[in-house]
Each structure stands twice: as C-alpha cells, then as structure tokens.
Coordinates of N, CA, C and O in Angstrom, one line a residue:
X1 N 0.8 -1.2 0.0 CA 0.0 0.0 0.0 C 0.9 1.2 0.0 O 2.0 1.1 0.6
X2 N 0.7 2.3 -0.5 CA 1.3 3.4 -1.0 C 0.8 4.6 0.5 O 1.5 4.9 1.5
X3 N -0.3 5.1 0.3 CA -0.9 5.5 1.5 C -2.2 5.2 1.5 O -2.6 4.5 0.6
X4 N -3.1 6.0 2.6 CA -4.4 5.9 2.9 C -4.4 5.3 4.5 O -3.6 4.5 5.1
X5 N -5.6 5.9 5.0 CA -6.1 5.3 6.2 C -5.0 6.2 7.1 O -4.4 7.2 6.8
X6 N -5.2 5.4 8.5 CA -5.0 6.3 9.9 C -3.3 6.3 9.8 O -2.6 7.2 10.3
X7 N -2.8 5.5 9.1 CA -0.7 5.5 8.9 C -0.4 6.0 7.7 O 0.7 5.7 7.2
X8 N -1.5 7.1 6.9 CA -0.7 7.7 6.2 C 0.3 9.1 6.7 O 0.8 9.6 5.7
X9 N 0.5 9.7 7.7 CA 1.2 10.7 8.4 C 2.1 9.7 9.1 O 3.0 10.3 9.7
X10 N 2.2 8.6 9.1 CA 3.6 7.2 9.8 C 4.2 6.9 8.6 O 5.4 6.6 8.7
X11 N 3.8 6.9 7.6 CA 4.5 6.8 6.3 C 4.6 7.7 5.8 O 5.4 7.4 4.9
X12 N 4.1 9.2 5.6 CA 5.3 10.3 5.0 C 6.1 10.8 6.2 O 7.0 11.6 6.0
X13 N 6.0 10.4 7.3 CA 6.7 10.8 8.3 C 8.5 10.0 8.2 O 9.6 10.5 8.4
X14 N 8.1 8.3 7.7 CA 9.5 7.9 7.3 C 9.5 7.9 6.0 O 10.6 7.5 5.7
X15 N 8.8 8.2 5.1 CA 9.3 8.3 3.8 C 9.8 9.9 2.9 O 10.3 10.1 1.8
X16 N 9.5 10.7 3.9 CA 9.3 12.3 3.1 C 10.6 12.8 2.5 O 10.6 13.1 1.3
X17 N 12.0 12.7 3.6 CA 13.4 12.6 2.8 C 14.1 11.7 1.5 O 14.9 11.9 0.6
X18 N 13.2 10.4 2.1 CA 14.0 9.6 0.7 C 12.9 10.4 -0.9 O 13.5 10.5 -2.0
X19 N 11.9 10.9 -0.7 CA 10.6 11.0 -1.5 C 11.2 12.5 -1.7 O 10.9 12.8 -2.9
X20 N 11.9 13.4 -1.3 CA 12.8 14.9 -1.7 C 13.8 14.3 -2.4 O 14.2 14.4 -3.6
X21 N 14.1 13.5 -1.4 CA 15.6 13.7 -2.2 C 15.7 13.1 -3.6 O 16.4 13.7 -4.4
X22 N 14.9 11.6 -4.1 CA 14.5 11.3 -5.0 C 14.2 12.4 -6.3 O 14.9 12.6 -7.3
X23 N 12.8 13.2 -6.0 CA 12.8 14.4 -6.5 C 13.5 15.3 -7.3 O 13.2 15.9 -8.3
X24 N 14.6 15.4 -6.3 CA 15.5 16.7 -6.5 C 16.8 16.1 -6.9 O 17.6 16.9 -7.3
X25 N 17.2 14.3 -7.0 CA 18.4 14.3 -7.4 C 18.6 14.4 -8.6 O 19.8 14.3 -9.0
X26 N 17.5 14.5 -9.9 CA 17.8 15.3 -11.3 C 18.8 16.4 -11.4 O 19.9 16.5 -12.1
X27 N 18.1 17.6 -10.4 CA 19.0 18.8 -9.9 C 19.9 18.7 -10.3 O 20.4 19.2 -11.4
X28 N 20.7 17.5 -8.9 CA 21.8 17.3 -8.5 C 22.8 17.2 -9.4 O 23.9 17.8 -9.5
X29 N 22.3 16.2 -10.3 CA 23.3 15.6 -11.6 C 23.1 16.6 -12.3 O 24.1 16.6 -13.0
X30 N 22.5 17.5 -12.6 CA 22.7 18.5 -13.5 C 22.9 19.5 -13.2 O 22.3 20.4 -13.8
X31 N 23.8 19.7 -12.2 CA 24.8 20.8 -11.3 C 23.7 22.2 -11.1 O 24.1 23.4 -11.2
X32 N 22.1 21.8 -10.8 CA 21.8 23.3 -10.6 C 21.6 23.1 -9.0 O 21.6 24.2 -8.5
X33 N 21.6 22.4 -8.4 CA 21.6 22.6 -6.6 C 22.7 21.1 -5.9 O 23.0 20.0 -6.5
X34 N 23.0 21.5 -4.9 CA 24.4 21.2 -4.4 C 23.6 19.6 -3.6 O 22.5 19.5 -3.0
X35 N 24.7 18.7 -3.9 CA 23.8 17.6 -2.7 C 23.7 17.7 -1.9 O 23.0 17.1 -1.2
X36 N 24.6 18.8 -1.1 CA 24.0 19.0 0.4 C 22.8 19.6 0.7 O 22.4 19.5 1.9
X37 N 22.0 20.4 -0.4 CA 21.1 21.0 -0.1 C 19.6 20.0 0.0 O 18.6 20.4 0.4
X38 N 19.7 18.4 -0.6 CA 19.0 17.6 -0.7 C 19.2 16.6 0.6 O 18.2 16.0 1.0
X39 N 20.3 16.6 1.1 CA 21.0 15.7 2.4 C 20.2 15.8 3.4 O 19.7 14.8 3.7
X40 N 19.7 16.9 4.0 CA 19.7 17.1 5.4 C 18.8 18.5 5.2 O 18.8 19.0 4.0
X41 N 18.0 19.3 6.1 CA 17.4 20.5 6.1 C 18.4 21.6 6.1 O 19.6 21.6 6.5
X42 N 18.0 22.1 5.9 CA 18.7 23.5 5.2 C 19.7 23.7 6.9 O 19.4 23.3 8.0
X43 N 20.9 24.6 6.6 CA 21.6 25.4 7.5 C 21.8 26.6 7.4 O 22.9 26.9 7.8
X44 N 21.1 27.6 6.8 CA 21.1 28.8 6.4 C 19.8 29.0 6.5 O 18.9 28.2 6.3
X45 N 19.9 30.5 7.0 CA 18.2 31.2 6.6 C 18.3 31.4 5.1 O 19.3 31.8 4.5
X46 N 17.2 31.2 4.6 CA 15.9 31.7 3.5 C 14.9 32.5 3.3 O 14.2 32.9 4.3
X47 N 14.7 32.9 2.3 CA 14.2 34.4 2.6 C 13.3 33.7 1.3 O 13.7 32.8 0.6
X48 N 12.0 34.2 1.2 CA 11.3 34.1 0.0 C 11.2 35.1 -0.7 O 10.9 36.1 -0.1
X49 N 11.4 35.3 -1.9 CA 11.1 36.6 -2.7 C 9.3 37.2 -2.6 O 8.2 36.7 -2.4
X50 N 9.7 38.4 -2.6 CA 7.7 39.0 -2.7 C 6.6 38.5 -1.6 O 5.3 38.6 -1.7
X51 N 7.6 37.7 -0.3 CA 6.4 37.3 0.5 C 7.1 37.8 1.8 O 8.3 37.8 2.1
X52 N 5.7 38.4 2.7 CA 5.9 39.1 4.0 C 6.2 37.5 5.2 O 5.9 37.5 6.4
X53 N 6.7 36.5 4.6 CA 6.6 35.4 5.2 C 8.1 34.9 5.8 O 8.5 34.2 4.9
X54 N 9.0 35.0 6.7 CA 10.6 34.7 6.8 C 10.4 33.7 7.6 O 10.1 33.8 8.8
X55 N 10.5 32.1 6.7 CA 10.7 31.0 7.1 C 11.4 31.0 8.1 O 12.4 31.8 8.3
X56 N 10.9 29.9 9.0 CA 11.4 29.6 10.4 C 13.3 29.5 10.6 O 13.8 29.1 9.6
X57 N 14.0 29.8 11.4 CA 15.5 29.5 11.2 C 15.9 28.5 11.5 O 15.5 27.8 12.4
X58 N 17.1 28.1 10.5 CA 17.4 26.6 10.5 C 17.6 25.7 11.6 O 17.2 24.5 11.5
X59 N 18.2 26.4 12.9 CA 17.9 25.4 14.2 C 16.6 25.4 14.6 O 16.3 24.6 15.4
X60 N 15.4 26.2 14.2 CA 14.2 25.7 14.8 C 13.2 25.1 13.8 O 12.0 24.9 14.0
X61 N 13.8 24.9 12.7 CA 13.3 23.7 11.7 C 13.3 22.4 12.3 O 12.5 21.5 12.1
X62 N 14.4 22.3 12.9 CA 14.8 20.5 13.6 C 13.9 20.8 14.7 O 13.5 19.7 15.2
X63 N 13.6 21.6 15.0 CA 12.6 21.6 16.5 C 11.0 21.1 16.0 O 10.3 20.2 16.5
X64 N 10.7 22.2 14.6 CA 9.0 22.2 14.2 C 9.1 20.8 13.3 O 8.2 20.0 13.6
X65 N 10.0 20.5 12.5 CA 9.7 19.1 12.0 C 8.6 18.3 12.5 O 7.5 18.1 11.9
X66 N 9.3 17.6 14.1 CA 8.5 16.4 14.7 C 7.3 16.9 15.2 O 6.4 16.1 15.4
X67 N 7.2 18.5 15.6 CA 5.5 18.5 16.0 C 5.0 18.3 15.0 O 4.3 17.3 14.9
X68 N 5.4 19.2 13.7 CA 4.3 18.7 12.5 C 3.8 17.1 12.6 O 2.6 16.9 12.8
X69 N 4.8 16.2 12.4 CA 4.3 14.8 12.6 C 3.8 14.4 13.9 O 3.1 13.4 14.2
X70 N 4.2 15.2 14.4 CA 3.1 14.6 15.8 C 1.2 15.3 15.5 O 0.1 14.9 15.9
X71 N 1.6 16.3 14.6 CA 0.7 16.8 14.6 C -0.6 15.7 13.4 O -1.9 15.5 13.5
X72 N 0.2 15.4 12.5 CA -0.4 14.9 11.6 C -0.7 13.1 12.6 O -1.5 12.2 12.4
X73 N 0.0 13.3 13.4 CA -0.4 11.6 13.1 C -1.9 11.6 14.5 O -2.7 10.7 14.8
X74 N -1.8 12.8 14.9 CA -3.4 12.9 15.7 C -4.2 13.4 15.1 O -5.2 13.7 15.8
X75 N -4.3 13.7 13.8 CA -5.5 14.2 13.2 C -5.9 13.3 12.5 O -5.3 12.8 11.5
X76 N -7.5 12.7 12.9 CA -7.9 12.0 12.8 C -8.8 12.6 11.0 O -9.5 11.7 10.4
X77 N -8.7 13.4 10.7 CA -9.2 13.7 9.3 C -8.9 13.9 8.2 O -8.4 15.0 7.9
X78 N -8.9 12.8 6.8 CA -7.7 13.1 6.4 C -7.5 13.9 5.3 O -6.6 13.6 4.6
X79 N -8.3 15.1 4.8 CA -8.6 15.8 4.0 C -7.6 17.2 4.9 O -6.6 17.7 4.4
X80 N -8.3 17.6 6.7 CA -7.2 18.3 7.3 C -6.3 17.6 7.4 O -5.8 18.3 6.5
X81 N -5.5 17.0 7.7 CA -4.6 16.3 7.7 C -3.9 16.4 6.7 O -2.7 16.5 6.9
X82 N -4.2 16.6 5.0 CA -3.8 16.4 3.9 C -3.6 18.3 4.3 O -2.4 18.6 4.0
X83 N -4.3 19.5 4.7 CA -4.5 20.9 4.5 C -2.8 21.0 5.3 O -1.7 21.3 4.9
X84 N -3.4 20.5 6.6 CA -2.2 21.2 7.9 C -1.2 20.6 7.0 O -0.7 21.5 6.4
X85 N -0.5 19.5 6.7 CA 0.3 18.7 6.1 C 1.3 20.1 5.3 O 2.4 20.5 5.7
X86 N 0.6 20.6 4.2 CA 0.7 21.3 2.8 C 1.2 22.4 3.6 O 2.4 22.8 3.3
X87 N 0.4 23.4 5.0 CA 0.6 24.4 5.1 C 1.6 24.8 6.0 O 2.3 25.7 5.8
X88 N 1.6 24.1 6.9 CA 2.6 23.8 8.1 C 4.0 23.6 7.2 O 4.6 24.6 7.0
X89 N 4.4 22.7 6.8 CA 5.4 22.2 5.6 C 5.7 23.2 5.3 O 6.5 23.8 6.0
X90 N 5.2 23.9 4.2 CA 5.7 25.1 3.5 C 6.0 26.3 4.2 O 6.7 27.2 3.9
X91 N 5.3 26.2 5.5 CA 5.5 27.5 6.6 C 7.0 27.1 7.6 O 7.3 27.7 8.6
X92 N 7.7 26.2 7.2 CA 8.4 25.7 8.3 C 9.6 25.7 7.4 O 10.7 25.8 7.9
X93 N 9.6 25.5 5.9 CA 10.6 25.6 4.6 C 11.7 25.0 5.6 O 12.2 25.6 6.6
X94 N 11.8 23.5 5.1 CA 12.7 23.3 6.0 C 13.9 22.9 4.7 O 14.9 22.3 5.1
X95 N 13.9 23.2 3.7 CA 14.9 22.9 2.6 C 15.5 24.4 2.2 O 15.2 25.5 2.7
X96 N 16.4 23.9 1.2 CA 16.9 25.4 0.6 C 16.1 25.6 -0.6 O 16.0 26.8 -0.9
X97 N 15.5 24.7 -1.3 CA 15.3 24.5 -2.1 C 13.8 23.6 -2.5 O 13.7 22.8 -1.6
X98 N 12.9 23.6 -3.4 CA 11.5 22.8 -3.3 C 10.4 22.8 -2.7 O 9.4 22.2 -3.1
X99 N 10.5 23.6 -1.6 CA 9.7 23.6 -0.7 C 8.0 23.6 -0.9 O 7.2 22.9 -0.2
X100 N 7.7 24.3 -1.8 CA 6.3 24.2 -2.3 C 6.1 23.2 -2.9 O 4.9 22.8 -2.9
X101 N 7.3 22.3 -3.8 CA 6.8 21.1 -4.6 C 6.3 20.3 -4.0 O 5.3 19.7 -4.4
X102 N 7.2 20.1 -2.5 CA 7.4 19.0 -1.6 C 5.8 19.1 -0.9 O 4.9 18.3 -1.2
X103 N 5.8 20.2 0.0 CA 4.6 20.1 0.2 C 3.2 19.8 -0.6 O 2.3 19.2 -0.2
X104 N 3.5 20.6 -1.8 CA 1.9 20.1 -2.4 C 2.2 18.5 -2.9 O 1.2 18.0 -3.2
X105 N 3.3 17.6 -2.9 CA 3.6 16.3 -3.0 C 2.8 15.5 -1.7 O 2.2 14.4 -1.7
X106 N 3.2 16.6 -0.5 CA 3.0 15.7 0.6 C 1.4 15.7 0.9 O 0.8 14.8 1.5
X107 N 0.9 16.9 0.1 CA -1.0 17.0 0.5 C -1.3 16.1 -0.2 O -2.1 15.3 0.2
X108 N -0.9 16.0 -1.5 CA -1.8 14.9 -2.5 C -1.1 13.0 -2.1 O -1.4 12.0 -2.6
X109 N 0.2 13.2 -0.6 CA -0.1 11.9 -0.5 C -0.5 11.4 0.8 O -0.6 10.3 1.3
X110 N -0.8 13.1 1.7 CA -1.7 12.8 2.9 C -3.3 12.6 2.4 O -4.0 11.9 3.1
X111 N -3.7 13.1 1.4 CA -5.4 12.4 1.0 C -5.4 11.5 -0.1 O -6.4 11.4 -0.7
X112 N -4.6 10.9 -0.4 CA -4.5 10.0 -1.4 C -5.1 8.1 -1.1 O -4.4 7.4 -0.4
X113 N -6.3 7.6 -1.7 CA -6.7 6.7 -1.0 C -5.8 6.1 -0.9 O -4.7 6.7 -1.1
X114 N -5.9 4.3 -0.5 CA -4.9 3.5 -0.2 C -5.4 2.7 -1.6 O -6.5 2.4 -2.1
X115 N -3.8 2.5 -2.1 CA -3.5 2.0 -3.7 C -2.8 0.6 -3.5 O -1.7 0.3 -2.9
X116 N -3.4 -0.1 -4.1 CA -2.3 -1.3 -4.2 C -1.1 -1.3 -4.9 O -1.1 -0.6 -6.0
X117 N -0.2 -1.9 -4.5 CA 1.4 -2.2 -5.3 C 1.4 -3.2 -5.9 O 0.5 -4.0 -5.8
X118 N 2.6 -3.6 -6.9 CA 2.6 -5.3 -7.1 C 2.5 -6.0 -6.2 O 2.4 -5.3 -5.2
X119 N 2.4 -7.1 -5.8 CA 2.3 -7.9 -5.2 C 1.0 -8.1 -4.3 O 0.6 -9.2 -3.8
X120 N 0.2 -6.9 -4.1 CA -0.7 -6.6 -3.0 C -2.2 -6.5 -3.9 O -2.3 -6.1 -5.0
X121 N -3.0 -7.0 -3.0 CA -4.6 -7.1 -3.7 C -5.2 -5.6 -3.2 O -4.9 -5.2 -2.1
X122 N -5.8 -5.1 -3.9 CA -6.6 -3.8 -3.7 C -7.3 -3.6 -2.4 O -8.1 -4.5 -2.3
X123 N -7.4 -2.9 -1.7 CA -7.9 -2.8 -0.4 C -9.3 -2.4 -0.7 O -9.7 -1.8 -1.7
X124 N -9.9 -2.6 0.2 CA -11.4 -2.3 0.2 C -11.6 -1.2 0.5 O -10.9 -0.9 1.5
X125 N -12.5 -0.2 -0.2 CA -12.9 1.0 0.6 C -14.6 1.2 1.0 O -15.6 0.5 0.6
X126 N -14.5 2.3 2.0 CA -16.2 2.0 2.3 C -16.6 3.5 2.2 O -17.8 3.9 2.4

C-alpha cells in the first residue's frame, strides 16, 4: 500500500526525505543545486522573494519538523490532515530549495486513498 487510512502521516513521516531527495536528485546531476542542499534541512536562513513570510531558522526547523508529525499523526481527518500537512510544511521551509513542490507532494499523499502495489490485492474501501 502506498498510503491511505490512519498510517498515512507514519509513512510520509518515514518516507518524506527519501521522496525529496528522489525528486531533487535530477538537480543534483545536472549541477543546478548542491547535494547538500538535498542531504539534510537547510543550515542557512531563506528568505522568500515578494512574501511578507521569513521561514522559520534553521535550528528551529529541527525543532518544528517532529511537532508537524506529531501533529499529523493525531488528526484523525484526512482531507485536514492532507491541508495542515501542505501548510505547516511550507511554513516551516525546512529545505533550501522545493519547498512548495514538496509540500503540495505531501498534500496529494496525505489524502490520497490507499492503492495497491505489485504484489498486493486492492484494499477495500467504504
């Protein structure tokens, strides 16, 4: 299963770095962003262009990370779940780089039903 149900915020919670960095290592090989900027959360502040918004700073990114997932994994709704997910994320820019892709990545796979893989039979929905 890919996601859906009450463990989809337990699975982008362990899968969200390998699922960036995946993303972004085209970048990489094609020398427009540095692999450290894909490694690990940013260590520099970021500034957004044209927005009254100055992302959180890099040591209190490591701090808001895990509430976010604490946050997501108690909300029992998963449409909010999929909202807070998208907004929190992008308000917390915890990259140098993607930040908006990532999160609208992460909304469409916090409401995304539950899909089967190879090997797995289709889950029932109600």
């Amino acid at each position: 299963m890919i996601l859906g149900g009450s463990k989809a915020s337990a699975i982008v919670e362990k899968d969200y770095r390998r699922w960036y960095q995946e993303m972004f290592a085209p970048s990489v090989m094609a020398g427009i962003i540095k692999i450290s900027d894909i490694a690990e959360y940013r260590s520099n502040q970021v500034y957004i262009r044209n927005s009254k918004h100055t992302p959180l700073s890099p040591e209190a990114v490591r701090d808001a990370m895990p509430v976010l997932f604490d946050l997501l994994k108690n909300e029992p709704d998963a449409w909010t779940r999929a909202v807070l997910g998208h907004f929190i994320f992008t308000f917390i820019h915890p990259y140098m780089d993607g930040n908006g892709r990532m999160g609208r990545f992460l909304m469409k796979m916090l409401c995304s039903p539950p899909v089967a893989t190879a090997g797995q039979s289709s889950p029932k929905t109600s």
